CSV table of C-alpha atoms in Angstrom, one decimal:
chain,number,residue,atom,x,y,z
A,1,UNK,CA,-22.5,49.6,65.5
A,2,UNK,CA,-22.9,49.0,61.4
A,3,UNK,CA,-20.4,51.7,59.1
A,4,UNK,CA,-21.5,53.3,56.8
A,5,UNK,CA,-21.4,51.7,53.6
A,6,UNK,CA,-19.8,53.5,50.8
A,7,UNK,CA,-21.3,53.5,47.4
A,8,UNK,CA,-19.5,55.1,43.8
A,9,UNK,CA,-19.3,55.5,40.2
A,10,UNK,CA,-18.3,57.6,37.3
A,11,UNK,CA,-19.7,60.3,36.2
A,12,UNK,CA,-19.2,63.5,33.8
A,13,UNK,CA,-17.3,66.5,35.4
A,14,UNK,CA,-19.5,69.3,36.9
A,15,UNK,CA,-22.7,66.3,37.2
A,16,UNK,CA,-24.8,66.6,40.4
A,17,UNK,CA,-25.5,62.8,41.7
A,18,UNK,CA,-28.4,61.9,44.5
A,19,UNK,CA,-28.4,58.7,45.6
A,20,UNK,CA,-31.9,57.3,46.9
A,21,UNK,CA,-31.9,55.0,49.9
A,22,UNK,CA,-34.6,53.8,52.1
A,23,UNK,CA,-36.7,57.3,51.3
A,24,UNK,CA,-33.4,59.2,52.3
A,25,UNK,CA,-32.0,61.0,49.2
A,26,UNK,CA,-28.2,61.3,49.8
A,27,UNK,CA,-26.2,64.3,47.6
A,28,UNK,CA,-23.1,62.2,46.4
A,29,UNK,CA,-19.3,64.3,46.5
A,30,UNK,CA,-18.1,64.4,42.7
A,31,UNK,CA,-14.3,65.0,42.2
A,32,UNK,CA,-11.4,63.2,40.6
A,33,UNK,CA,-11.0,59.7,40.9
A,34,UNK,CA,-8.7,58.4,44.3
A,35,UNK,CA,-6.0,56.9,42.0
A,36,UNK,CA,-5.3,58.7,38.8
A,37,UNK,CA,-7.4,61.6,38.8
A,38,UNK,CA,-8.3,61.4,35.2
A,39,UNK,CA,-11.8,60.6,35.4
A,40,UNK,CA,-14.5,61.9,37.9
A,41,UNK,CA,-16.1,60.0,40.0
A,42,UNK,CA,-19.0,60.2,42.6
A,43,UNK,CA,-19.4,59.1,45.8
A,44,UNK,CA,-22.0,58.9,48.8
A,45,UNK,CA,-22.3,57.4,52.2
A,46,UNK,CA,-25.2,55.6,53.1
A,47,UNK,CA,-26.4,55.5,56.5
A,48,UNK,CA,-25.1,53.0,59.2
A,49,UNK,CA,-27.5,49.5,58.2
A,50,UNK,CA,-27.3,46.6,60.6
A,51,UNK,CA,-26.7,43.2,59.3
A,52,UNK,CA,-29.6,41.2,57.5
A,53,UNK,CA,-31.2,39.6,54.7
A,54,UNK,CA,-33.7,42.1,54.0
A,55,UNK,CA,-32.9,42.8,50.3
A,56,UNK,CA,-32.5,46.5,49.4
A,57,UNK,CA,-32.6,48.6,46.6
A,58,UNK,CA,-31.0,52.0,45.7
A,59,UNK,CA,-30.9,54.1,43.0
A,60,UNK,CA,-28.3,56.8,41.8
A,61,UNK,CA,-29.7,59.9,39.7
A,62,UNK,CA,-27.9,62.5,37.7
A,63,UNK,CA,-29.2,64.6,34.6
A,64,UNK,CA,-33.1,63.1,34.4
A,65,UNK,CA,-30.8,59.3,34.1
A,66,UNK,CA,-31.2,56.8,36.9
A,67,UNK,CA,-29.6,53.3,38.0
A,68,UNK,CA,-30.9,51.1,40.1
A,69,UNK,CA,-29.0,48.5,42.3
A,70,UNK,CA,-31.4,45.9,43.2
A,71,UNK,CA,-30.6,42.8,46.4
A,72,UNK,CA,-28.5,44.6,48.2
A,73,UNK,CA,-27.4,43.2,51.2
A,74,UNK,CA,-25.5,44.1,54.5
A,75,UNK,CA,-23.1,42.1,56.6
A,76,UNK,CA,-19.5,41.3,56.3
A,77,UNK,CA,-17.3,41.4,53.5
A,78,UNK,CA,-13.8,39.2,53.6
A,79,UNK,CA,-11.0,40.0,50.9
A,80,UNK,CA,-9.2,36.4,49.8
A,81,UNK,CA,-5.7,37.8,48.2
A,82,UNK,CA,-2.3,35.8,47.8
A,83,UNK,CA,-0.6,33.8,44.9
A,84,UNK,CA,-1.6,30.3,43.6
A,85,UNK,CA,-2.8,28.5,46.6
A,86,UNK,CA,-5.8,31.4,46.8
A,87,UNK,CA,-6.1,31.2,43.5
A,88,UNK,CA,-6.8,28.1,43.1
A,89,UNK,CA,-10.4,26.9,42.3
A,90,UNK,CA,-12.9,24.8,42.9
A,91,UNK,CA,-12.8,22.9,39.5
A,92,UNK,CA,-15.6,21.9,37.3
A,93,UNK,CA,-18.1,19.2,38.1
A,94,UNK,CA,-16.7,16.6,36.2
A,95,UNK,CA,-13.3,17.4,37.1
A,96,UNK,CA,-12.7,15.3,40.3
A,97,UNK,CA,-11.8,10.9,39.6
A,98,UNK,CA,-12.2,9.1,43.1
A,99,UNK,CA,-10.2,6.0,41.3
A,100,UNK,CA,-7.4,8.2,40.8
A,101,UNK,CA,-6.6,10.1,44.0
A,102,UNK,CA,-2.9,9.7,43.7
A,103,UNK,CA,-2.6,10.7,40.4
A,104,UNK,CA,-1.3,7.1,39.1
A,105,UNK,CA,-2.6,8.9,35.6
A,106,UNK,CA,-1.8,12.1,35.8
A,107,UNK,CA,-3.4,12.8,32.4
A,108,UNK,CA,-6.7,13.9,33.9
A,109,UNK,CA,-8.0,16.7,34.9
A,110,UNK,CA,-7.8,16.7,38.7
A,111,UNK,CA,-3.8,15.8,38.4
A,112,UNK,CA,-3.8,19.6,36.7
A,113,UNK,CA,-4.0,22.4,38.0
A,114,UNK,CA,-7.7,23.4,39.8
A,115,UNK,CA,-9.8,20.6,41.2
A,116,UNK,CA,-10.7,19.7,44.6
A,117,UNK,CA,-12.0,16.6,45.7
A,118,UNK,CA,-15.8,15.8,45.3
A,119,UNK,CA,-15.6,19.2,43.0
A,120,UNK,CA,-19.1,18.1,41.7
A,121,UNK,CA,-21.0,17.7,45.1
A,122,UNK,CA,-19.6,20.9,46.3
A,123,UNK,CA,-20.0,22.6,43.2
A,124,UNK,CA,-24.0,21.8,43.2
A,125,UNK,CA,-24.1,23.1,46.8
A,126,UNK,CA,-23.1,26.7,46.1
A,127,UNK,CA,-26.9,27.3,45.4
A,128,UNK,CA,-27.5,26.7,48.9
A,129,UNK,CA,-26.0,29.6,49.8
A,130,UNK,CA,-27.2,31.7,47.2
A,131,UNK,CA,-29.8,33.5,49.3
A,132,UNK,CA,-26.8,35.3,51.9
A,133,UNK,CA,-23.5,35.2,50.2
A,134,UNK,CA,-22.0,36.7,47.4
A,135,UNK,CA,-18.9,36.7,45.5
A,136,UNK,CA,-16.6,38.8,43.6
A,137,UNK,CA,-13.7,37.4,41.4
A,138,UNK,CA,-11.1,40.4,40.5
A,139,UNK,CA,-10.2,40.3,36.8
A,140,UNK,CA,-6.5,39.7,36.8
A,141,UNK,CA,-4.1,42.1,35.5
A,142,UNK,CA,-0.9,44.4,36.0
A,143,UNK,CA,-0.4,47.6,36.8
A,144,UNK,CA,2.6,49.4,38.1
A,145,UNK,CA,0.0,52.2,38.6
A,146,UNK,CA,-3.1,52.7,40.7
A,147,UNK,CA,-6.2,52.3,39.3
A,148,UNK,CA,-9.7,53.5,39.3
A,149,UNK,CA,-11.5,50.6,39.0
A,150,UNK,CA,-11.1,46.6,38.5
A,151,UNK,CA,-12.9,44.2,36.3
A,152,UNK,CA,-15.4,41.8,37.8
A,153,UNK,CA,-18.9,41.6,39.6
A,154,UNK,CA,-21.2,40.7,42.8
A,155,UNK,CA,-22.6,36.9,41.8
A,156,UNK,CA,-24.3,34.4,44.3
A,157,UNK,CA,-22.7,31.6,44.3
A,158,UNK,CA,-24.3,29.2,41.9
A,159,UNK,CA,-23.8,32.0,39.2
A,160,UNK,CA,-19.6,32.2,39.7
A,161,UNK,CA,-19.0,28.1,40.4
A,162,UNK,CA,-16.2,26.2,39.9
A,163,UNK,CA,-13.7,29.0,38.8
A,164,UNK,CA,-13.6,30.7,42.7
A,165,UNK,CA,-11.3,30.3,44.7
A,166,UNK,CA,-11.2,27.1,46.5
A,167,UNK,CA,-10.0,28.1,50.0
A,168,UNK,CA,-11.7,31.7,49.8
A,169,UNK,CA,-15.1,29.8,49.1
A,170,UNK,CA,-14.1,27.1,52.0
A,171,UNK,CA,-13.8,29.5,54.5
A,172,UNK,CA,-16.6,32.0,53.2
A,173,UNK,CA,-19.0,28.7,53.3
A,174,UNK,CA,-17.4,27.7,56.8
A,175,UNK,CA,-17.9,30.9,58.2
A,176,UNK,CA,-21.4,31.5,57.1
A,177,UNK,CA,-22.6,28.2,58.3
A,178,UNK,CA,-21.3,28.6,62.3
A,179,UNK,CA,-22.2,32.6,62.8
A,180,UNK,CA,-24.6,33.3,65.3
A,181,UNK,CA,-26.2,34.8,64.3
A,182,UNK,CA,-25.9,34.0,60.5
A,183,UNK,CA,-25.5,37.4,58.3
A,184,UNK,CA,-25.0,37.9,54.9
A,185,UNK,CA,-21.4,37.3,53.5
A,186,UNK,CA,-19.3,38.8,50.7
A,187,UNK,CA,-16.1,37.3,49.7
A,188,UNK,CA,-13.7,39.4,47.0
A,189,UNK,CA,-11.1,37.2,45.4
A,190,UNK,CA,-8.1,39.2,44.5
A,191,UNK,CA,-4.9,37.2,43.9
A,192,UNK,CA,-2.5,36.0,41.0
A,193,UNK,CA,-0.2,33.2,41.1
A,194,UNK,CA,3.7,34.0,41.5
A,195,UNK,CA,3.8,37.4,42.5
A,196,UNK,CA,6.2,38.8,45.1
A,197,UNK,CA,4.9,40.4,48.5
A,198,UNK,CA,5.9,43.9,46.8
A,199,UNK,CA,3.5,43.7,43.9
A,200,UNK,CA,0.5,43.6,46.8
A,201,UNK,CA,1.6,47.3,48.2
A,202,UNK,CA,1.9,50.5,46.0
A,203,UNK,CA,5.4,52.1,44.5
A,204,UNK,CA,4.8,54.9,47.6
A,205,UNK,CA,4.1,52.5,50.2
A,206,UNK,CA,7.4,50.3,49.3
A,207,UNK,CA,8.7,53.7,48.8
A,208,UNK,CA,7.8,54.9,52.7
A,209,UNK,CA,8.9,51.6,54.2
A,210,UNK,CA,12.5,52.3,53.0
A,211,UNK,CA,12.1,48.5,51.6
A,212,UNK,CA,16.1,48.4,48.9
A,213,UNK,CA,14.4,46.0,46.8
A,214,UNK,CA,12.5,47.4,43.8
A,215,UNK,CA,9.2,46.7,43.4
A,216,UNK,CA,9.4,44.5,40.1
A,217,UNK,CA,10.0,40.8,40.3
A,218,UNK,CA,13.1,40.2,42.0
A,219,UNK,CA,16.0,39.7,39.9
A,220,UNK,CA,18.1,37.4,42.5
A,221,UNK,CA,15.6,34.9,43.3
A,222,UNK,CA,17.0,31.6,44.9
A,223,UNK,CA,15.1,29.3,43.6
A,224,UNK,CA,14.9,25.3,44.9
A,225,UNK,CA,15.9,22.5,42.2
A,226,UNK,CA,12.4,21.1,41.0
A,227,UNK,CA,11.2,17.9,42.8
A,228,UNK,CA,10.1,14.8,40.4
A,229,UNK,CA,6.6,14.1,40.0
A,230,UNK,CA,5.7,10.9,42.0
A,231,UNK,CA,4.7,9.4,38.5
A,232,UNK,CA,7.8,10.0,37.0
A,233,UNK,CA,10.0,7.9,39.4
């Protein structure tokens, strides 16, 4: 059976919220945001939705003001998260040089970092999926805090492009085209190059695991002597 989908936002303290859903008007819960506290936010479960491409809308009221989502979708939602390799993109479509697969000239773009082969072709494709996937790029920063919220928003595909994720939009694209049967799928890129397993867990959760190693950077870090670029031999 389909969970309930959760749906938020801020709000002023002591504000009434009703969220409108498929003629079923929903009284959201208002109280303190789940990380800091400092701001109040409201929140509603919608009832259990199957999987489809029926486009819905819903609508949030509070105080005679009202915002309306509009597309909505159910079916799964996948989380891409890691260090370079996720974050890697697609490139740009001029980006990729079939001449120069080795990087014999490695003053081009695809010898830099971000371009995958044919970037162009697969670049132009991501409007084919447009019409059941959607993605959602996390704005990168740092905090040794929870927060409340993230930067970023739900695009199809043909409106983010060449700056996702490669391998999140490979297997998103993969996985979308052998389902049976095919629902709609969201893919949320979260990840930043270089960072340490502890910087993907909270200062309490490194704190319950009994883990000795702070959870900045590591400041013992073996690293291996740097390899020569093939074109510099």
């Amino acid at each position: 059976a389909p969970k309930q989908a959760v749906v938020w936002g801020f709000c002023e303290a002591g504000a009434s919220v009703d969220v409108v859903f498929r003629g079923q008007t929903i009284r959201a819960t208002v109280a303190p945001d789940h990380a800091t506290g400092a701001s109040t936010t409201w929140r509603a479960l919608l009832p259990a939705t199957g999987a489809s491409f029926e486009k819905h809308s819903l609508e949030a009221r509070s105080g005679g003001r009202t915002l309306r989502l509009s597309d909505v979708l159910f079916g799964e939602v996948w989380v891409c998260s890691g260090q370079s390799n996720m974050q890697y993109p697609l490139g740009t479509p001029t980006c990729w040089n079939a001449t120069n697969v080795n990087c014999s000239n490695p003053h081009t773009k695809q010898c830099s970092f971000g371009c995958t082969a044919d970037a162009g072709a697969e670049i132009a494709s991501m409007a084919d999926f447009d019409g059941g996937m959607r993605l959602f790029q996390v704005g990168r920063m740092s905090s040794k805090t929870p927060l409340p919220d993230v930067r970023g928003e739900w695009l199809p595909p043909s409106k983010m492009g060449g700056r996702f994720s490669a391998t999140c939009w490979f297997f998103g694209r993969d996985l979308y085209s052998v389902l049976s049967p095919t629902v709609p799928i969201g893919l949320i890129e979260s990840d930043v190059g270089g960072t340490p397993d502890e910087h993907w867990s909270s200062p309490d959760a490194i704190r319950a695991c009994d883990i000795a190693r702070p959870w900045g950077m590591p400041t013992t870090l073996s690293r291996p002597s740097p390899r020569p670029h093939p074109s510099r031999r």
